[in-house]
Amino acid sequence: MKHLSSRYACALIAALALSACATQEPGTADAASPGASAAPGSLVANGKLTPEGELRRERAFKAYQAGNKALAYSEWLGIAEQGFGESQFNISVMESDGDTGAPNVAKALTWLHKAADANYPEAQFQLGQRYSKGDGVGKDPAKAVAYWRKCAALGDKRCAFNAGLALASGVGVPQDRAGAMTLLTDAASGPAALVPAQSQLGKMYLQGGDKERDYARARQWLEPAAAGNDADALYNLGVMYSLGFGVKADKRKAAALYQRAATQGDPMALNNLGSAYRYGEGVPKDQKKAVALFKQAHDGGNPQGTVNLADMTFKGWGVRSNKTAAAELYKTAADAGHPLGRCRYAQALRHGDGVAKNAGQANRLQEAANNANTPCDSDAPLGEWIVNRRTAGRS
């Protein structure tokens, strides 16, 4: 289906097997009881299919599976016109895909809104996706969250996850940590729990402010997410074991967790694993391996990895010394706003290490680093500042 998220979608192909979707509207697959009040010829009564409606629904699925899209559309349309959300959603998909002619986005959206108004969770999820991205509709994060919250209330974990992320970030909607935690907990709990929701919860408990940080709860959520091989969870759990946050420090276990995340290309894990090899923490000291990992972290856009690669290049640890290349790397990190990168480049500019001297720019970069709570003394030569051991206040 065009608008399903590949990572969190239920197992659907086009409009097939919609009745088996985990987010199906409760009770919509059941035919209305014979005693239900239904006018002759009615296909829907009290929000449920009548026996005739159920027969038409099954004919539609069989026709679609047989490739008879016109018949499937006709059968579903009759049910959709009587307000049945699942069939309205199917018609929306067929209009979007152009199954009976040219794709018609306007009609697809009309039916999608009707299905959402009929409380069909998949339609609400899809509309949330569209309003979040501005896909065929005006971008409107608030509307996206509103639709996701509706289907979250119906038990859709993807919707709970998406709404929780939006409220946690506060991008386009008011930030609401408590509301985000509630929604993410729903998405992370019970049968079919979403691993990314567990990972996000763990990260929020780990990185919260003094009153919000809770290492025990962080570990509670990060461990199952790490067992699910979520790269963010592996990285954050690695940080906990590396620094002893809520657990006994274990550099070897931290390195193993970083390795699993690094295998997935996680830039932060690649950087931290590089540091582990640089200093021999939990793994044998290996400067060349450290350089290779820092290079991957840099290529992945991690500015700390860029600084670490620059340090190794400047000093010639695990790679041939090249001060000009190191200065370019420091500049890249500084341009990205990384405080330590700004300090390193300020030092290079102050002393002309790999770059022409520029005291004015060095002063500005030093001030920016200090303002970001990164103590910076650009008078100190880089060669003396960079060491290849853990030192308080230094990389």
Tab-separated table of C-alpha atoms in Angstrom:
chain	number	residue	atom	x	y	z
A	1	MET	CA	0.000	0.000	0.000
A	2	LYS	CA	1.471	3.309	-1.040
A	3	HIS	CA	1.115	5.195	2.201
A	4	LEU	CA	1.961	2.544	4.760
A	5	SER	CA	5.150	3.035	6.707
A	6	SER	CA	7.369	0.095	5.778
A	7	ARG	CA	8.691	-0.167	9.312
A	8	TYR	CA	5.508	-0.036	11.323
A	9	ALA	CA	2.757	-1.062	8.876
A	10	CYS	CA	0.547	-4.071	9.449
A	11	ALA	CA	1.008	-6.863	6.945
A	12	LEU	CA	-1.002	-5.637	3.965
A	13	ILE	CA	-0.445	-5.683	0.230
A	14	ALA	CA	-2.510	-3.095	-1.632
A	15	ALA	CA	-6.081	-3.610	-0.444
A	16	LEU	CA	-5.769	-7.346	0.126
A	17	ALA	CA	-6.443	-8.965	3.499
A	18	LEU	CA	-7.530	-5.719	5.086
A	19	SER	CA	-9.823	-7.697	7.357
A	20	ALA	CA	-6.724	-9.276	8.889
A	21	CYS	CA	-5.037	-5.962	9.676
A	22	ALA	CA	-4.126	-5.591	13.344
A	23	THR	CA	-5.699	-2.133	13.386
A	24	GLN	CA	-9.079	-3.267	12.033
A	25	GLU	CA	-12.029	-1.431	13.433
A	26	PRO	CA	-13.373	-3.534	16.305
A	27	GLY	CA	-16.353	-5.576	15.192
A	28	THR	CA	-16.389	-4.423	11.576
A	29	ALA	CA	-15.684	-7.894	10.238
A	30	ASP	CA	-18.775	-9.310	11.918
A	31	ALA	CA	-22.107	-9.448	10.215
A	32	ALA	CA	-24.951	-7.736	12.026
A	33	SER	CA	-27.062	-10.167	13.998
A	34	PRO	CA	-30.292	-11.283	12.286
A	35	GLY	CA	-32.253	-9.361	14.890
A	36	ALA	CA	-30.486	-6.094	14.213
A	37	SER	CA	-32.716	-3.405	12.809
A	38	ALA	CA	-31.815	-3.165	9.142
A	39	ALA	CA	-33.956	-1.993	6.259
A	40	PRO	CA	-34.346	-4.437	3.388
A	41	GLY	CA	-31.274	-4.289	1.167
A	42	SER	CA	-29.127	-2.658	3.846
A	43	LEU	CA	-25.499	-3.668	3.835
A	44	VAL	CA	-24.608	-1.971	7.133
A	45	ALA	CA	-26.594	-1.793	10.364
A	46	ASN	CA	-25.433	-0.273	13.651
A	47	GLY	CA	-21.914	0.060	12.267
A	48	LYS	CA	-21.677	-3.628	11.335
A	49	LEU	CA	-22.162	-5.520	8.120
A	50	THR	CA	-25.454	-7.251	7.551
A	51	PRO	CA	-25.290	-10.804	6.163
A	52	GLU	CA	-25.717	-9.340	2.674
A	53	GLY	CA	-23.003	-6.811	3.372
A	54	GLU	CA	-20.664	-9.567	4.526
A	55	LEU	CA	-21.301	-11.526	1.323
A	56	ARG	CA	-20.509	-8.475	-0.802
A	57	ARG	CA	-17.376	-7.802	1.206
A	58	GLU	CA	-16.128	-11.354	0.614
A	59	ARG	CA	-16.970	-11.143	-3.091
A	60	ALA	CA	-14.957	-7.955	-3.284
A	61	PHE	CA	-11.867	-9.558	-1.734
A	62	LYS	CA	-12.100	-12.597	-3.984
A	63	ALA	CA	-12.537	-10.388	-7.044
A	64	TYR	CA	-9.532	-8.289	-6.087
A	65	GLN	CA	-7.407	-11.387	-5.554
A	66	ALA	CA	-8.501	-12.683	-8.947
A	67	GLY	CA	-7.491	-9.410	-10.572
A	68	ASN	CA	-11.038	-8.261	-11.289
A	69	LYS	CA	-10.548	-4.752	-9.932
A	70	ALA	CA	-13.736	-3.371	-11.464
A	71	LEU	CA	-15.928	-5.906	-9.663
A	72	ALA	CA	-14.028	-5.430	-6.396
A	73	TYR	CA	-14.509	-1.668	-6.641
A	74	SER	CA	-18.228	-2.051	-7.363
A	75	GLU	CA	-18.820	-4.403	-4.431
A	76	TRP	CA	-16.808	-2.283	-1.970
A	77	LEU	CA	-18.379	0.943	-3.212
A	78	GLY	CA	-21.876	-0.214	-2.293
A	79	ILE	CA	-20.754	-0.953	1.255
A	80	ALA	CA	-18.658	2.213	1.480
A	81	GLU	CA	-21.578	4.397	0.492
A	82	GLN	CA	-23.454	3.079	3.523
A	83	GLY	CA	-20.666	4.247	5.853
A	84	PHE	CA	-18.547	1.131	6.438
A	85	GLY	CA	-15.013	2.379	7.262
A	86	GLU	CA	-13.024	-0.587	6.009
A	87	SER	CA	-14.646	-0.482	2.575
A	88	GLN	CA	-14.264	3.301	2.399
A	89	PHE	CA	-10.573	2.820	3.045
A	90	ASN	CA	-10.330	0.160	0.320
A	91	ILE	CA	-12.008	2.476	-2.178
A	92	SER	CA	-9.537	5.187	-1.193
A	93	VAL	CA	-6.621	2.854	-1.913
A	94	MET	CA	-8.043	1.822	-5.263
A	95	GLU	CA	-8.607	5.455	-6.276
A	96	SER	CA	-5.065	6.322	-5.239
A	97	ASP	CA	-3.584	3.367	-7.121
A	98	GLY	CA	-5.715	3.922	-10.223
A	99	ASP	CA	-7.073	0.385	-10.116
A	100	THR	CA	-10.060	1.207	-12.317
A	101	GLY	CA	-8.620	4.095	-14.324
A	102	ALA	CA	-6.290	7.011	-13.780
A	103	PRO	CA	-5.249	7.632	-10.161
A	104	ASN	CA	-7.567	10.168	-8.552
A	105	VAL	CA	-5.942	11.714	-5.489
A	106	ALA	CA	-8.901	13.967	-4.747
A	107	LYS	CA	-11.331	11.047	-4.605
A	108	ALA	CA	-8.841	8.972	-2.654
A	109	LEU	CA	-8.564	11.687	-0.025
A	110	THR	CA	-12.333	12.137	0.165
A	111	TRP	CA	-12.818	8.440	0.892
A	112	LEU	CA	-9.863	8.379	3.254
A	113	HIS	CA	-11.415	11.183	5.318
A	114	LYS	CA	-14.748	9.343	5.346
A	115	ALA	CA	-13.064	6.169	6.569
A	116	ALA	CA	-11.256	8.114	9.282
A	117	ASP	CA	-14.524	9.752	10.341
A	118	ALA	CA	-16.031	6.250	10.509
A	119	ASN	CA	-13.323	5.450	13.066
A	120	TYR	CA	-11.322	3.096	10.859
A	121	PRO	CA	-7.849	3.116	12.457
A	122	GLU	CA	-5.837	2.472	9.294
A	123	ALA	CA	-7.413	5.508	7.624
A	124	GLN	CA	-6.613	7.650	10.652
A	125	PHE	CA	-3.026	6.389	10.585
A	126	GLN	CA	-2.694	7.176	6.877
A	127	LEU	CA	-4.186	10.653	7.243
A	128	GLY	CA	-1.771	11.311	10.076
A	129	GLN	CA	1.077	10.319	7.762
A	130	ARG	CA	-0.210	12.593	5.014
A	131	TYR	CA	-0.676	15.646	7.250
A	132	SER	CA	2.700	15.029	8.856
A	133	LYS	CA	4.483	15.052	5.493
A	134	GLY	CA	2.188	17.337	3.502
A	135	ASP	CA	1.458	14.448	1.140
A	136	GLY	CA	-1.523	15.502	-0.998
A	137	VAL	CA	-2.715	17.826	1.761
A	138	GLY	CA	-1.330	20.927	3.412
A	139	LYS	CA	1.318	20.015	5.973
A	140	ASP	CA	-0.300	20.231	9.400
A	141	PRO	CA	1.503	18.512	12.325
A	142	ALA	CA	-1.362	19.310	14.702
A	143	LYS	CA	-3.881	17.500	12.464
A	144	ALA	CA	-1.459	14.604	12.102
A	145	VAL	CA	-1.227	14.210	15.868
A	146	ALA	CA	-5.009	14.535	16.222
A	147	TYR	CA	-5.577	11.645	13.806
A	148	TRP	CA	-2.848	9.543	15.404
A	149	ARG	CA	-4.315	10.095	18.845
A	150	LYS	CA	-7.718	8.908	17.598
A	151	CYS	CA	-6.366	5.604	16.305
A	152	ALA	CA	-4.065	5.278	19.326
A	153	ALA	CA	-7.202	5.347	21.462
A	154	LEU	CA	-8.447	2.398	19.383
A	155	GLY	CA	-5.311	0.426	20.220
A	156	ASP	CA	-3.131	1.134	17.176
A	157	LYS	CA	0.455	1.073	18.449
A	158	ARG	CA	1.897	2.767	15.365
A	159	CYS	CA	-0.379	5.721	15.964
A	160	ALA	CA	0.567	5.850	19.641
A	161	PHE	CA	4.248	5.788	18.668
A	162	ASN	CA	3.947	8.532	16.056
A	163	ALA	CA	1.873	10.778	18.308
A	164	GLY	CA	4.263	10.165	21.192
A	165	LEU	CA	7.285	11.113	19.090
A	166	ALA	CA	5.573	14.294	17.910
A	167	LEU	CA	4.657	15.374	21.443
A	168	ALA	CA	8.146	14.528	22.707
A	169	SER	CA	9.854	16.635	20.041
A	170	GLY	CA	7.363	19.497	20.063
A	171	VAL	CA	7.942	20.058	16.344
A	172	GLY	CA	4.798	21.742	15.008
A	173	VAL	CA	2.831	20.946	18.164
A	174	PRO	CA	3.194	21.960	21.821
A	175	GLN	CA	5.769	19.802	23.558
A	176	ASP	CA	4.171	17.462	26.088
A	177	ARG	CA	6.600	15.072	27.759
A	178	ALA	CA	3.991	13.495	30.035
A	179	GLY	CA	1.578	12.919	27.149
A	180	ALA	CA	4.398	11.553	25.028
A	181	MET	CA	5.430	9.123	27.751
A	182	THR	CA	1.873	7.818	28.099
A	183	LEU	CA	1.498	7.220	24.365
A	184	LEU	CA	4.951	5.693	23.981
A	185	THR	CA	4.310	3.387	26.925
A	186	ASP	CA	1.135	2.174	25.197
A	187	ALA	CA	3.128	1.536	22.018
A	188	ALA	CA	5.952	-0.187	23.898
A	189	SER	CA	3.844	-2.510	26.050
A	190	GLY	CA	1.934	-5.735	25.650
A	191	PRO	CA	1.564	-8.037	22.649
A	192	ALA	CA	3.075	-6.686	19.423
A	193	ALA	CA	4.998	-4.047	21.391
A	194	LEU	CA	6.982	-1.747	19.113
A	195	VAL	CA	10.725	-1.984	19.662
A	196	PRO	CA	11.343	1.623	18.512
A	197	ALA	CA	8.865	2.823	21.152
A	198	GLN	CA	10.775	0.909	23.831
A	199	SER	CA	13.993	2.467	22.561
A	200	GLN	CA	12.551	5.991	22.578
A	201	LEU	CA	11.207	5.584	26.112
A	202	GLY	CA	14.570	4.338	27.330
A	203	LYS	CA	16.341	7.263	25.723
A	204	MET	CA	13.928	9.759	27.257
A	205	TYR	CA	14.430	8.338	30.743
A	206	LEU	CA	18.204	8.292	30.213
A	207	GLN	CA	18.542	11.797	28.803
A	208	GLY	CA	15.865	13.614	30.791
A	209	GLY	CA	16.592	16.481	33.139
A	210	ASP	CA	17.586	15.920	36.746
A	211	LYS	CA	13.973	15.436	37.853
A	212	GLU	CA	13.044	13.319	34.843
A	213	ARG	CA	16.091	11.094	34.514
A	214	ASP	CA	15.497	7.561	35.762
A	215	TYR	CA	18.255	5.063	35.046
A	216	ALA	CA	16.250	2.078	36.276
A	217	ARG	CA	13.379	2.819	33.891
A	218	ALA	CA	15.806	3.643	31.105
A	219	ARG	CA	17.336	0.211	31.448
A	220	GLN	CA	13.871	-1.374	31.763
A	221	TRP	CA	12.986	-0.177	28.255
A	222	LEU	CA	16.399	-0.204	26.596
A	223	GLU	CA	17.122	-3.859	27.339
A	224	PRO	CA	14.150	-5.326	25.415
A	225	ALA	CA	14.753	-2.829	22.605
A	226	ALA	CA	18.415	-3.854	22.467
A	227	ALA	CA	17.310	-7.498	22.422
A	228	GLY	CA	15.271	-6.470	19.384
A	229	ASN	CA	18.513	-5.137	17.853
A	230	ASP	CA	17.413	-1.499	17.792
A	231	ALA	CA	20.547	0.538	17.043
A	232	ASP	CA	19.592	3.518	19.228
A	233	ALA	CA	18.855	1.245	22.177
A	234	LEU	CA	22.133	-0.619	21.731
A	235	TYR	CA	24.008	2.678	21.697
A	236	ASN	CA	22.237	4.146	24.730
A	237	LEU	CA	22.568	0.941	26.734
A	238	GLY	CA	26.240	0.937	25.789
A	239	VAL	CA	26.567	4.449	27.213
A	240	MET	CA	25.001	3.269	30.463
A	241	TYR	CA	27.476	0.407	30.817
A	242	SER	CA	30.422	2.509	29.697
A	243	LEU	CA	29.784	5.264	32.246
A	244	GLY	CA	28.120	3.211	34.970
A	245	PHE	CA	24.757	4.965	34.776
A	246	GLY	CA	22.435	2.890	36.960
A	247	VAL	CA	24.551	-0.224	36.397
A	248	LYS	CA	28.013	-1.417	37.314
A	249	ALA	CA	30.406	-0.008	34.730
A	250	ASP	CA	31.429	-2.686	32.249
A	251	LYS	CA	33.599	-1.444	29.370
A	252	ARG	CA	33.634	-4.830	27.684
A	253	LYS	CA	29.847	-5.061	27.623
A	254	ALA	CA	29.628	-1.450	26.458
A	255	ALA	CA	31.976	-2.168	23.553
A	256	ALA	CA	29.955	-5.236	22.586
A	257	LEU	CA	26.759	-3.164	22.514
A	258	TYR	CA	28.450	-0.428	20.473
A	259	GLN	CA	29.677	-3.098	18.062
A	260	ARG	CA	26.147	-4.374	17.434
A	261	ALA	CA	24.890	-0.849	16.767
A	262	ALA	CA	27.949	0.005	14.658
A	263	THR	CA	27.252	-3.010	12.466
A	264	GLN	CA	24.015	-1.250	11.554
A	265	GLY	CA	25.930	1.919	10.636
A	266	ASP	CA	24.921	3.975	13.686
A	267	PRO	CA	27.321	6.985	13.630
A	268	MET	CA	27.320	7.568	17.395
A	269	ALA	CA	28.070	3.922	18.097
A	270	LEU	CA	30.811	3.938	15.466
A	271	ASN	CA	32.409	6.918	17.207
A	272	ASN	CA	32.180	5.376	20.679
A	273	LEU	CA	33.497	2.045	19.453
A	274	GLY	CA	36.354	3.942	17.822
A	275	SER	CA	37.120	5.544	21.187
A	276	ALA	CA	37.050	2.115	22.828
A	277	TYR	CA	39.720	0.891	20.392
A	278	ARG	CA	41.667	4.147	20.677
A	279	TYR	CA	42.008	3.852	24.443
A	280	GLY	CA	41.761	0.064	24.797
A	281	GLU	CA	38.537	0.169	26.809
A	282	GLY	CA	36.784	-3.206	26.765
A	283	VAL	CA	38.662	-4.185	23.602
A	284	PRO	CA	42.357	-4.458	22.712
A	285	LYS	CA	43.910	-1.088	21.894
A	286	ASP	CA	44.056	-0.714	18.113
A	287	GLN	CA	44.762	2.720	16.638
A	288	LYS	CA	44.225	1.702	13.030
A	289	LYS	CA	40.832	0.210	13.833
A	290	ALA	CA	39.979	3.356	15.776
A	291	VAL	CA	40.806	5.513	12.749
A	292	ALA	CA	38.643	3.354	10.477
A	293	LEU	CA	35.705	3.611	12.872
A	294	PHE	CA	36.115	7.373	13.334
A	295	LYS	CA	36.152	7.706	9.542
A	296	GLN	CA	32.845	5.829	9.301
A	297	ALA	CA	31.354	7.987	12.061
A	298	HIS	CA	32.549	11.138	10.255
A	299	ASP	CA	31.093	9.910	6.960
A	300	GLY	CA	27.823	9.276	8.820
A	301	GLY	CA	27.679	12.905	9.944
A	302	ASN	CA	28.797	12.512	13.560
A	303	PRO	CA	30.820	15.656	14.420
A	304	GLN	CA	32.538	14.067	17.426
A	305	GLY	CA	33.742	11.339	15.095
A	306	THR	CA	35.060	14.093	12.828
A	307	VAL	CA	37.010	15.663	15.714
A	308	ASN	CA	38.392	12.301	16.807
A	309	LEU	CA	39.462	11.476	13.253
A	310	ALA	CA	41.120	14.893	13.054
A	311	ASP	CA	42.998	14.279	16.320
A	312	MET	CA	44.325	10.960	15.060
A	313	THR	CA	45.280	12.528	11.728
A	314	PHE	CA	46.982	15.506	13.390
A	315	LYS	CA	49.114	13.318	15.650
A	316	GLY	CA	49.644	10.443	13.239
A	317	TRP	CA	48.023	7.806	15.432
A	318	GLY	CA	46.931	4.849	13.320
A	319	VAL	CA	47.331	6.961	10.184
A	320	ARG	CA	50.021	9.088	8.570
A	321	SER	CA	50.210	12.529	10.173
A	322	ASN	CA	48.684	15.268	8.031
A	323	LYS	CA	48.054	18.592	9.768
A	324	THR	CA	46.398	20.169	6.727
A	325	ALA	CA	43.873	17.329	6.484
A	326	ALA	CA	43.338	17.497	10.237
A	327	ALA	CA	42.627	21.247	10.078
A	328	GLU	CA	40.051	20.648	7.328
A	329	LEU	CA	38.333	18.095	9.519
A	330	TYR	CA	38.330	20.464	12.508
A	331	LYS	CA	36.810	23.124	10.259
A	332	THR	CA	34.069	20.695	9.168
A	333	ALA	CA	33.164	20.012	12.791
A	334	ALA	CA	33.333	23.716	13.652
A	335	ASP	CA	31.091	24.623	10.718
A	336	ALA	CA	28.599	22.046	12.014
A	337	GLY	CA	28.490	23.948	15.300
A	338	HIS	CA	30.311	21.300	17.334
A	339	PRO	CA	31.851	23.077	20.382
A	340	LEU	CA	34.971	20.918	20.605
A	341	GLY	CA	35.447	21.205	16.841
A	342	ARG	CA	35.284	24.986	17.203
A	343	CYS	CA	37.886	24.916	19.953
A	344	ARG	CA	40.235	22.637	18.006
A	345	TYR	CA	39.937	24.785	14.886
A	346	ALA	CA	40.507	27.912	16.971
A	347	GLN	CA	43.749	26.367	18.217
A	348	ALA	CA	44.785	25.480	14.670
A	349	LEU	CA	44.050	29.039	13.506
A	350	ARG	CA	45.872	30.584	16.460
A	351	HIS	CA	49.081	28.667	15.787
A	352	GLY	CA	48.853	28.099	12.041
A	353	ASP	CA	48.691	24.327	12.396
A	354	GLY	CA	47.651	23.062	8.975
A	355	VAL	CA	45.945	26.366	8.151
A	356	ALA	CA	46.952	30.030	7.838
A	357	LYS	CA	46.956	31.911	11.132
A	358	ASN	CA	43.850	33.980	11.846
A	359	ALA	CA	43.689	35.372	15.368
A	360	GLY	CA	40.319	37.089	14.871
A	361	GLN	CA	38.557	33.932	13.751
A	362	ALA	CA	40.302	31.982	16.491
A	363	ASN	CA	38.919	34.410	19.071
A	364	ARG	CA	35.383	34.086	17.736
A	365	LEU	CA	35.504	30.294	17.696
A	366	GLN	CA	37.003	30.145	21.187
A	367	GLU	CA	34.212	32.372	22.497
A	368	ALA	CA	31.557	30.212	20.821
A	369	ALA	CA	33.034	27.084	22.383
A	370	ASN	CA	33.159	28.650	25.839
A	371	ASN	CA	29.564	29.862	25.471
A	372	ALA	CA	28.568	26.239	24.777
A	373	ASN	CA	30.102	25.171	28.096
A	374	THR	CA	33.172	23.697	26.435
A	375	PRO	CA	36.237	25.265	28.114
A	376	CYS	CA	38.572	26.360	25.363
A	377	ASP	CA	42.065	27.828	25.550
A	378	SER	CA	43.213	28.449	22.005
A	379	ASP	CA	46.579	29.651	23.258
A	380	ALA	CA	47.416	26.028	23.983
A	381	PRO	CA	49.093	24.394	20.943
A	382	LEU	CA	47.169	21.468	19.491
A	383	GLY	CA	50.188	19.195	19.766
A	384	GLU	CA	50.199	19.642	23.529
A	385	TRP	CA	46.435	19.583	23.966
A	386	ILE	CA	45.701	16.334	22.154
A	387	VAL	CA	46.711	13.289	24.135
A	388	ASN	CA	46.060	9.618	23.514
A	389	ARG	CA	44.729	8.791	26.951
A	390	ARG	CA	41.587	9.717	28.851
A	391	THR	CA	42.152	13.072	30.533
A	392	ALA	CA	39.614	15.130	32.430
A	393	GLY	CA	38.222	17.829	30.208
A	394	ARG	CA	39.866	16.464	27.073
A	395	SER	CA	38.791	14.110	24.316
